[in-house]
Amino acid sequence: TDLSLIRNFSIIAHIDHGKSTLADRLIQVCGGLTDREMSEQVLDNMDIERERGITIKAQTVRLSYTAKDGKTYELNLMDTPGHVDFAYEVSRSLAACEGALLVVDAAQGVEAQTLANVYQSIEHDHEIVPVINKIDLPAAEPDKVKAEIEDIIGLDASDAVLTSAKSGIGVEDVLEALVKRIPPPTGDRDAPLKAMLVDSWYDPYLGVVILVRVMDGWLKKGLEVRFMQGGTQHLVDRVGCFRPKRSDLDEIGPGEIGFITAQIKEVEQARVGDTITTARNGAPAPLKGYKEVQPVVFCGLFPVDAADFEKLRESIGKLRLNDASFSYEMESSAALGFGFRAGFLGLLHLEIIQERLSREYDLDLITTAPSVVYRVHLGHTKNEVATTIDIHNPADWPDVNRIEMIEEPWIKATIYTPDEYLGPILKLCQDRRGIQTNLTYVGGRAQVSYELPLNEVVFDFYDRLKSISRGYASFDYEQIGLREGDLVKMNILVNNEPVDALSLIVHRSVAEERGRGMCERLKDLIPRHLFKIPIQAAIGGKIIARETIAALRKDVTAKCYGGDITRKKKLLEKQKKGKARMREYGNVSIPQEAFIAALRMG
Ligand code: GTP
């Protein structure tokens, strides 16, 4: 294809501003699908994504559009994941494009998460076309939103396209703007092949499918290629594109986006950001910007019913086939038995995997407290040399006497909120050891930046933020490296026995408060037994908080004394059911909910 007739673009939008609806309209206008096929949203294809309204796996669609200038253009729409946890994938998708549509809801305006993606897009030298969507809504204020785009983002919005993706208004204008304003790609057909691996996923029929953007050269069936970072070689057995239905092609030329398959069995071999070149006479150097993604949040996943362990093992394996960014290894806990320690890109990623396990594989799980990765510097002893270790499981915390220094990961958070919620938000950040770095007002809204330790954010920061702002605040973060921290391991003792699944790493300054909170919550969550149960929080041998569950005095049936027998039976049954969802620990039963609920902070 003539390079001047190709346009590669992505759509940047905050969740719910209408990205999928607009994409569907573009596909429809360009004749990719019949009306009936259109009735199903096509771009978000996993149930969970649709229900939660988020796009996780990038999907790309090739459209054919005959513009008003009479020429027919090849438009490649790159769908990007819409959440901060997947920032690296987003960056690769953006690197595959020359421009972006910035979709902003005419009634909601610019949100924090949109900003992060727009800035990334600007860094990739994209031409950005602002699209103000949902102009059909009575609350739409397109002029106010235009001013916001100019004030907050610094983009000229005078030529913003006004649309209602829902009713189809302005969709042609979007296509014309794409053709006129987004530059065509550049590339050299005769140079050695350089194709960027933008995404990969597992398809049961095709094996691993790889989405590519060819920079120079071309890709054809039968070509022997080499993955420059992964170091493996493969024979290309299929090339094609999605319109959005899969369609095979003879070749993918310079500037184009498409997919290849090469009989690859595991997504791990097809890493996002890798450079594909020919096995012989390949490119001398890979494309810039490759990064190996590392999980940042870890937790234990245990089956509620120990008999489900094998099923859990199998299900985790299947999920991992399609998602190289989460990792897992077996773990055993005295309290919870056999399970897995799993690593995720972020909290949302964790939630998605957890939800898929319970929904698609019908597993009841206990998830232990999420943890970040701590770098612990150990001094030497008579028998051991000084060393540095990375720890993501409180169970592996080393002997305190050997610890010389601990570093923990920090993030920079940007929160965007209507200013009436600013007070409580500042307090929340302050309580989580935050350091305020910036505060600005735009219109009736505040944008505040904080540096925060990641371990203060992984519990329930996001939920708290949403609840104190009634859902209005938006939150975005990036990692900013490690900093020294005075961290300690806190154990929870139930009936004088430490419960491993409840121990966690906390900052010394907040340990006592957290410990007290956990003991108080556990006191309410653990049912009374026939004996008194002390619940304690301890650092090393030192008890820092304590609660006591009083002994149960009477038999539960006692209050039916003289009453009828069916009521008595019912009560006993109820008691039995309650038991089924409990974990016996020592001689104390701890209900499943307690493991997570205990960690929620006040
Ligand atoms: P994610 O895929 O979750 O990132 O969201 P999205 O940005 O793709 O939003 P989506 O297209 O799913 O739209 C969100 C909601 O807004 C849906 O209920 C749409 O029907 C609605 N919507 C989209 N465009 C318009 C519009 O132009 N007008 C009105 N009134 N509603 C719209």
XYZ file of C-alpha atoms and ligand atoms in Angstrom:
634
model
C 0.000 0.000 0.000
C 1.082 3.543 -0.787
C 2.307 4.968 2.520
C 0.463 8.242 1.927
C -2.835 6.342 2.113
C -2.191 4.786 5.531
C -3.235 6.298 8.864
C -2.429 4.643 12.192
C -4.174 5.979 15.261
C -5.345 5.096 18.737
C -8.181 6.425 20.819
C -7.450 8.000 24.171
C -10.384 8.319 26.526
C -11.275 8.129 30.150
C -13.372 5.106 31.097
C -16.981 5.582 29.970
C -16.378 8.602 27.782
C -17.390 6.565 24.741
C -14.268 5.022 23.239
C -15.859 1.671 22.361
C -19.041 3.241 21.072
C -17.095 5.550 18.782
C -14.839 2.726 17.578
C -17.916 0.660 16.760
C -19.333 3.560 14.751
C -16.133 3.965 12.768
C -16.191 0.252 11.954
C -19.820 0.486 10.950
C -19.378 3.494 8.668
C -16.392 1.832 7.000
C -18.468 -1.258 6.320
C -16.571 -3.706 8.483
C -19.647 -5.407 9.894
C -23.323 -5.901 9.200
C -25.891 -4.223 11.432
C -26.655 -7.456 13.205
C -22.994 -8.085 13.954
C -22.768 -4.498 15.081
C -25.449 -4.992 17.713
C -22.785 -6.644 19.826
C -19.987 -4.319 20.874
C -16.989 -5.687 19.090
C -13.890 -4.131 20.513
C -14.237 -5.104 24.143
C -14.493 -8.827 23.847
C -14.135 -10.259 27.286
C -17.180 -10.371 29.529
C -15.414 -8.982 32.528
C -14.054 -6.113 30.516
C -17.500 -5.274 29.329
C -19.080 -5.530 32.746
C -16.458 -3.420 34.400
C -16.317 -1.163 31.393
C -12.613 -1.441 30.854
C -10.539 -2.574 27.933
C -7.718 -4.906 28.847
C -6.367 -6.605 25.743
C -5.478 -4.390 22.837
C -7.260 -5.243 19.606
C -6.648 -3.573 16.336
C -8.980 -3.019 13.448
C -8.203 -2.137 9.854
C -10.776 0.071 8.164
C -11.146 1.059 4.572
C -12.432 4.604 4.124
C -13.100 6.478 0.899
C -12.657 10.119 1.824
C -14.163 13.254 0.290
C -10.956 13.674 -1.736
C -11.955 10.518 -3.614
C -9.047 8.404 -2.338
C -9.448 5.220 -0.348
C -7.433 5.112 2.841
C -6.320 2.244 5.040
C -7.038 3.266 8.640
C -5.557 1.158 11.429
C -7.315 1.725 14.728
C -5.234 0.560 17.630
C -7.280 -0.113 20.735
C -5.307 0.537 23.921
C -5.877 -0.737 27.441
C -7.406 1.991 29.522
C -5.764 1.594 32.915
C -2.548 2.686 34.593
C -1.614 -0.893 35.459
C -1.052 -1.498 31.763
C 0.986 1.623 31.066
C 3.794 -0.203 29.248
C 1.407 -1.935 26.849
C -0.172 1.442 26.213
C 3.214 2.947 25.435
C 3.944 0.247 22.819
C 0.547 0.700 21.190
C 1.153 4.427 21.012
C 4.591 3.871 19.498
C 2.854 1.989 16.681
C 0.755 5.019 15.704
C 1.226 8.518 14.325
C -1.797 10.073 15.935
C -4.636 9.759 18.366
C -8.231 10.732 18.870
C -8.734 12.254 22.287
C -12.319 11.476 23.254
C -13.719 13.614 26.053
C -17.242 13.337 27.432
C -19.000 16.662 26.819
C -20.684 16.478 30.217
C -17.764 15.185 32.306
C -14.745 17.016 30.959
C -11.083 16.070 31.251
C -10.128 13.463 33.898
C -6.789 12.558 35.483
C -6.392 9.266 33.700
C -6.984 10.853 30.327
C -4.190 13.292 31.088
C -1.620 10.584 31.666
C -2.403 8.969 28.320
C -2.469 12.280 26.473
C 0.961 13.201 27.803
C 2.284 9.834 26.666
C 0.770 10.389 23.270
C 2.382 13.833 23.053
C 5.725 12.260 23.980
C 5.341 9.969 20.975
C 4.978 13.104 18.801
C 1.409 12.220 17.965
C -0.955 14.500 16.171
C -3.912 14.619 18.543
C -7.437 15.258 17.325
C -9.796 16.268 20.153
C -13.258 14.709 19.914
C -15.969 15.967 22.198
C -18.468 13.139 22.546
C -21.982 12.784 23.966
C -23.060 16.196 22.667
C -26.608 14.784 22.678
C -26.697 14.864 26.486
C -28.668 17.710 28.042
C -25.740 18.358 30.396
C -23.253 18.633 27.503
C -21.088 21.753 27.619
C -18.809 21.442 24.591
C -17.412 24.971 24.901
C -16.469 24.472 28.520
C -14.799 21.168 27.613
C -12.916 22.842 24.749
C -11.593 25.431 27.184
C -10.559 22.637 29.574
C -8.669 20.818 26.833
C -6.812 24.046 26.083
C -6.195 25.080 29.716
C -5.376 21.724 31.230
C -3.753 19.837 28.395
C -2.528 22.751 26.313
C -3.924 21.447 23.035
C -5.633 23.641 20.496
C -9.274 22.588 20.649
C -10.735 25.091 18.209
C -11.005 22.341 15.585
C -12.356 19.735 18.007
C -14.829 17.382 16.369
C -18.228 17.284 18.060
C -19.844 13.859 18.127
C -22.562 11.751 19.520
C -21.160 8.279 19.053
C -24.460 6.957 20.304
C -26.598 8.530 17.606
C -23.912 8.680 14.909
C -23.563 12.475 14.720
C -20.115 13.667 13.621
C -18.679 10.241 12.795
C -17.854 11.230 9.170
C -16.173 14.354 10.499
C -13.959 12.186 12.692
C -12.897 10.107 9.676
C -12.161 13.207 7.594
C -10.144 14.704 10.445
C -8.132 11.483 10.739
C -7.241 11.547 7.061
C -6.453 15.263 6.939
C -4.758 15.842 10.271
C -2.895 12.675 11.173
C 0.330 12.253 9.189
C 0.965 9.061 7.204
C 3.645 6.681 8.508
C 7.156 6.586 7.117
C 9.154 3.439 6.404
C 11.542 1.870 3.920
C 10.433 -1.239 2.098
C 13.982 -2.081 1.027
C 15.602 -1.740 4.453
C 16.062 -4.824 6.689
C 12.821 -5.873 8.429
C 12.051 -4.122 11.683
C 8.625 -4.842 13.128
C 7.524 -3.976 16.637
C 5.694 -6.624 18.646
C 2.783 -4.560 19.965
C 0.763 -7.262 21.697
C 0.309 -11.006 21.822
C -2.431 -13.304 23.012
C -3.326 -16.959 22.935
C -5.934 -18.188 20.519
C -7.063 -21.815 20.868
C -7.076 -22.340 17.072
C -4.115 -20.278 15.957
C -1.783 -20.539 18.925
C -0.108 -17.287 19.907
C -1.249 -14.378 17.743
C 1.154 -11.468 17.491
C 0.136 -7.944 16.672
C 2.873 -6.065 14.813
C 3.671 -2.686 13.376
C 6.121 -2.943 10.521
C 8.596 -0.047 10.555
C 10.849 -1.081 7.647
C 10.802 -4.059 5.295
C 7.829 -6.426 5.075
C 6.395 -9.616 6.592
C 5.177 -12.560 4.527
C 4.116 -16.138 5.092
C 7.084 -18.503 4.944
C 9.579 -15.931 6.217
C 12.022 -17.052 8.898
C 12.103 -14.341 11.569
C 14.099 -13.649 14.692
C 12.864 -11.980 17.896
C 15.767 -9.744 18.784
C 15.135 -9.449 22.549
C 13.770 -12.931 23.136
C 16.498 -14.454 20.954
C 14.216 -17.077 19.350
C 13.565 -17.879 15.671
C 10.224 -18.737 14.108
C 8.677 -19.484 10.746
C 5.827 -17.108 9.926
C 2.857 -19.243 8.900
C 0.146 -16.636 8.581
C -0.132 -12.864 8.163
C -3.330 -10.876 8.276
C -5.389 -8.146 9.845
C -8.724 -7.727 11.637
C -11.554 -5.884 9.899
C -12.629 -6.626 12.698
C -13.076 -10.207 11.495
C -9.812 -11.996 10.872
C -8.693 -11.699 7.291
C -5.526 -13.173 5.780
C -3.166 -10.985 3.752
C -0.253 -11.608 1.409
C 2.033 -9.302 3.290
C 2.266 -6.531 5.875
C 4.362 -3.748 4.425
C 6.160 -0.756 5.950
C 3.929 1.551 7.989
C 1.243 -1.106 8.335
C -0.263 -2.823 11.347
C -1.385 -6.442 11.258
C -0.928 -9.829 12.892
C 1.260 -12.856 12.333
C 1.285 -16.384 13.717
C 4.388 -18.550 13.820
C 3.454 -21.727 15.697
C 4.355 -20.212 19.030
C 2.808 -21.999 21.998
C 3.311 -19.536 24.844
C 2.768 -15.795 25.052
C 5.903 -15.603 27.159
C 7.920 -16.111 23.974
C 6.276 -13.142 22.303
C 7.081 -10.243 24.578
C 5.485 -6.888 24.069
C 8.015 -4.371 22.752
C 10.327 -6.921 21.097
C 11.660 -6.270 17.595
C 11.030 -8.823 14.871
C 13.569 -9.018 12.064
C 14.573 -11.556 9.419
C 16.658 -14.523 10.537
C 19.208 -13.751 7.804
C 20.515 -10.261 7.026
C 18.411 -8.823 9.828
C 18.402 -5.327 11.295
C 21.617 -4.478 13.176
C 19.874 -3.079 16.257
C 16.426 -3.497 17.822
C 13.891 -0.702 18.152
C 14.212 1.528 21.186
C 11.948 1.402 24.202
C 11.917 -2.304 25.049
C 11.273 -3.042 28.690
C 10.678 -6.260 30.548
C 7.556 -5.865 32.632
C 7.863 -6.822 36.272
C 5.003 -7.560 38.642
C 4.751 -4.940 41.408
C 1.959 -6.228 43.621
C 1.904 -9.713 45.110
C -0.582 -11.740 47.097
C -1.339 -15.286 48.095
C -4.239 -17.094 46.414
C -5.616 -20.073 48.331
C -8.640 -22.260 47.643
C -11.317 -21.985 50.332
C -11.750 -25.711 50.006
C -8.330 -27.363 50.140
C -9.607 -30.063 47.764
C -9.736 -27.414 45.016
C -5.985 -26.942 44.924
C -5.473 -28.965 41.724
C -8.286 -27.099 40.033
C -6.693 -23.815 41.054
C -3.334 -24.938 39.694
C -4.885 -25.823 36.358
C -6.923 -22.614 36.112
C -3.990 -20.360 36.949
C -1.955 -22.136 34.283
C -4.661 -21.484 31.693
C -4.926 -17.793 32.555
C -1.197 -17.412 32.395
C -1.257 -18.777 28.817
C -2.907 -15.549 27.835
C -1.204 -13.127 30.150
C 2.559 -13.157 30.387
C 2.522 -10.234 32.806
C 1.355 -12.152 35.828
C 3.584 -14.626 37.589
C 2.953 -17.296 40.176
C 4.691 -19.897 42.252
C 3.455 -22.430 44.770
C 3.202 -21.359 48.364
C 2.114 -23.096 51.517
C 0.730 -21.439 54.579
C 0.178 -22.932 57.994
C -3.210 -21.224 58.157
C -4.371 -21.674 54.588
C -2.675 -24.801 53.292
C -1.456 -25.020 49.699
C -1.907 -22.161 47.274
C 0.022 -19.777 45.080
C 1.950 -16.569 45.480
C 1.066 -14.480 42.455
C 2.502 -11.221 41.105
C 0.556 -8.564 39.216
C 1.150 -5.294 37.380
C -1.102 -3.478 39.813
C -4.222 -3.759 41.926
C -6.668 -3.721 39.059
C -4.732 -6.486 37.360
C -4.923 -8.468 40.607
C -8.667 -7.948 40.820
C -9.191 -8.996 37.220
C -7.284 -12.260 37.636
C -8.998 -12.979 40.946
C -12.381 -12.349 39.388
C -11.673 -14.491 36.348
C -10.598 -17.353 38.583
C -13.762 -17.182 40.581
C -16.079 -16.580 37.670
C -14.672 -18.494 34.716
C -13.271 -21.347 36.751
C -15.797 -21.306 39.570
C -13.242 -21.179 42.363
C -13.775 -19.819 45.856
C -10.573 -18.118 46.874
C -8.973 -16.555 49.903
C -6.682 -13.727 48.889
C -4.072 -12.629 51.390
C -2.997 -9.025 51.893
C -1.396 -7.531 48.788
C 2.279 -6.773 49.239
C 4.830 -4.799 47.283
C 8.475 -5.746 46.720
C 10.894 -4.585 49.423
C 14.619 -4.426 48.905
C 16.306 -5.519 52.107
C 20.000 -4.939 52.700
C 21.514 -7.547 55.017
C 24.759 -7.174 56.921
C 27.340 -9.914 57.140
C 27.577 -12.434 59.948
C 30.235 -14.929 60.917
C 28.945 -17.333 58.280
C 27.261 -15.130 55.714
C 28.374 -12.241 53.515
C 26.464 -8.977 53.261
C 23.787 -9.112 50.564
C 20.648 -7.532 49.146
C 17.391 -9.421 48.702
C 13.999 -8.572 47.216
C 11.072 -9.713 49.316
C 7.414 -9.812 48.393
C 6.099 -12.215 50.994
C 6.048 -11.346 54.690
C 6.737 -15.033 55.366
C 10.226 -14.569 53.888
C 11.091 -11.548 56.044
C 14.652 -12.015 57.319
C 15.952 -11.990 60.864
C 15.732 -8.371 62.040
C 19.195 -8.491 63.529
C 20.703 -8.881 60.082
C 18.729 -6.055 58.465
C 20.829 -2.959 57.829
C 18.490 -1.016 55.612
C 15.164 -1.475 53.846
C 13.973 0.225 50.692
C 10.379 0.372 49.501
C 8.836 1.421 46.176
C 7.273 4.892 45.891
C 4.836 6.282 43.387
C 3.801 9.692 42.184
C 0.036 9.966 42.297
C -2.033 12.539 40.483
C -5.538 13.051 41.783
C -8.120 15.137 40.067
C -11.206 16.118 42.058
C -14.026 18.618 42.427
C -12.654 20.935 45.134
C -15.351 20.200 47.720
C -13.724 16.798 48.292
C -10.195 18.137 48.468
C -9.983 18.331 52.293
C -10.679 14.653 52.995
C -8.471 13.615 50.068
C -5.507 15.569 51.433
C -6.070 13.937 54.810
C -6.188 10.477 53.232
C -2.874 11.076 51.444
C -1.333 12.518 54.594
C -2.451 9.478 56.641
C -0.773 7.256 54.080
C 2.618 8.948 54.552
C 2.144 11.069 51.437
C 4.283 14.075 50.508
C 2.388 16.745 48.628
C 4.279 18.045 45.603
C 1.747 20.113 43.747
C -1.741 21.578 44.031
C -3.477 23.566 41.317
C -7.036 24.637 40.621
C -8.682 24.640 37.238
C -12.272 25.767 37.145
C -14.092 24.135 40.040
C -11.563 21.352 40.268
C -8.296 20.656 41.973
C -5.378 18.683 40.698
C -3.127 17.452 43.455
C 0.098 15.476 43.215
C 1.517 13.340 45.997
C 4.484 11.100 46.405
C 3.292 8.018 48.271
C 4.793 4.702 49.349
C 3.201 2.014 47.172
C 2.517 -0.198 50.190
C 0.127 2.443 51.547
C -1.768 2.460 48.275
C -2.203 -1.255 47.680
C -4.705 -1.960 50.416
C -7.748 0.150 49.935
C -6.513 3.570 48.917
C -8.486 3.616 45.690
C -11.727 2.446 47.340
C -11.339 5.057 50.056
C -10.623 7.775 47.524
C -13.733 6.852 45.566
C -15.914 6.713 48.646
C -14.817 10.031 50.150
C -15.275 11.757 46.795
C -18.520 9.964 45.934
C -16.776 8.532 42.903
C -15.779 11.924 41.482
C -12.059 11.858 42.104
C -9.862 10.174 39.539
C -6.483 8.736 40.302
C -3.418 7.913 38.292
C 0.082 6.881 39.300
C 3.556 6.126 38.083
C 6.423 4.478 39.894
C 9.283 6.716 40.941
C 11.751 4.242 42.427
C 12.855 2.984 45.843
C 13.316 4.954 49.041
C 14.598 3.986 52.432
C 11.845 3.165 54.904
C 11.609 2.118 58.536
C 9.563 -1.009 57.920
C 8.739 -3.832 60.275
C 6.948 -7.141 60.082
C 3.797 -7.249 62.156
C 2.434 -10.603 63.246
C -1.112 -11.259 64.320
C -1.519 -13.825 67.056
C -4.828 -15.565 67.573
C -4.964 -17.506 70.800
C -1.211 -16.919 71.141
C -0.404 -18.503 67.777
C 0.874 -16.345 64.882
C -1.402 -16.623 61.820
C 0.980 -16.402 58.871
C -1.639 -15.321 56.340
C -2.412 -12.242 58.430
C 1.112 -10.955 58.918
C 2.150 -7.892 56.970
C 4.925 -5.381 56.475
C 4.134 -1.899 57.807
C 5.924 1.346 58.487
C 6.900 1.622 62.140
C 5.119 4.955 62.522
C 1.736 3.465 61.657
C 2.250 -0.065 63.014
C 0.492 0.479 66.324
C -2.566 2.062 64.738
C -2.836 -0.628 62.049
C -2.295 -3.360 64.628
C -5.033 -1.973 66.838
C -7.363 -1.689 63.864
C -6.747 -5.271 62.830
C -7.270 -6.639 66.333
C -10.520 -4.705 66.664
C -11.835 -5.935 63.342
C -10.798 -9.522 64.010
C -12.570 -9.378 67.335
C -15.801 -8.741 65.445
C -15.059 -11.194 62.659
C -14.077 -14.238 64.684
C -17.046 -15.859 66.392
C -17.014 -16.608 70.082
C -15.704 -19.971 71.161
C -16.142 -21.900 74.368
C -12.938 -20.342 75.661
C -11.471 -16.849 75.817
C -9.410 -15.898 72.745
C -6.735 -13.235 72.928
C -5.981 -11.446 69.631
C -2.681 -9.639 69.541
C -0.555 -7.672 67.142
C 3.180 -8.022 67.688
C 6.442 -6.771 66.269
C 9.066 -9.333 67.095
C 8.360 -10.300 70.685
C 6.669 -7.028 71.530
C 2.878 -6.901 71.731
C 1.621 -3.584 70.383
C -2.144 -4.147 70.470
C -4.534 -6.556 72.103
C -8.210 -7.470 72.136
C -10.000 -10.368 73.744
C -12.969 -12.337 72.514
C -14.962 -13.391 75.549
C -15.857 -17.040 75.954
C -19.221 -18.263 74.812
C -21.197 -18.917 77.943
C -24.174 -20.869 76.810
C -24.806 -23.454 74.199
C -26.521 -21.845 71.177
C -29.499 -24.079 71.680
C -29.893 -22.987 75.263
C -32.092 -20.086 74.330
C -34.526 -22.554 72.798
C -34.872 -24.159 76.151
C -38.279 -25.692 76.202
C -38.875 -24.519 72.677
C -39.702 -26.696 69.739
C -37.302 -29.109 68.174
C -37.342 -27.744 64.563
C -36.096 -24.397 65.713
C -33.342 -26.094 67.564
C -32.386 -28.029 64.429
C -32.378 -24.924 62.314
C -30.017 -23.208 64.679
C -27.632 -26.118 64.667
C -27.702 -26.220 60.878
C -26.986 -22.532 60.696
C -24.038 -23.045 62.954
C -22.785 -25.880 60.762
C -23.037 -23.785 57.596
C -21.087 -21.003 59.230
C -18.387 -23.488 60.013
C -17.990 -24.607 56.419
C -16.628 -21.216 55.414
C -14.153 -21.115 58.259
C -10.545 -22.034 58.573
C -9.634 -24.048 61.631
C -6.566 -22.532 63.129
C -5.160 -24.254 66.142
C -8.418 -24.664 67.919
C -9.912 -21.411 66.708
C -12.131 -21.080 63.619
C -11.431 -17.983 61.532
C -14.013 -17.102 58.895
C -12.801 -16.669 55.337
C -13.835 -13.005 55.149
C -11.600 -12.178 58.104
C -8.410 -12.538 56.117
C -9.126 -9.633 53.844
C -11.539 -7.624 55.959
C -9.017 -7.419 58.762
C -6.716 -5.449 56.502
C -9.106 -2.691 55.521
C -8.043 0.453 57.222
C -10.534 2.568 59.116
P -14.242 1.764 28.236
O -14.275 0.749 27.120
O -14.805 1.225 29.453
O -12.951 2.484 28.371
O -15.327 2.836 28.026
P -15.584 3.564 26.731
O -14.878 4.858 26.788
O -15.318 2.645 25.590
O -17.113 3.882 26.811
P -18.305 3.201 26.030
O -18.181 3.377 24.572
O -18.499 1.835 26.561
O -19.461 4.169 26.508
C -19.782 4.319 27.864
C -21.249 4.658 27.989
O -21.526 5.905 27.366
C -22.154 3.648 27.312
O -23.274 3.458 28.132
C -22.518 4.302 25.998
O -23.754 3.893 25.527
C -22.536 5.771 26.390
N -22.225 6.644 25.256
C -21.202 6.545 24.381
N -21.256 7.541 23.479
C -22.329 8.285 23.784
C -22.926 9.469 23.230
O -22.473 10.037 22.254
N -24.024 9.938 23.854
C -24.569 9.350 24.937
N -25.651 9.880 25.477
N -24.049 8.254 25.489
C -22.957 7.723 24.924
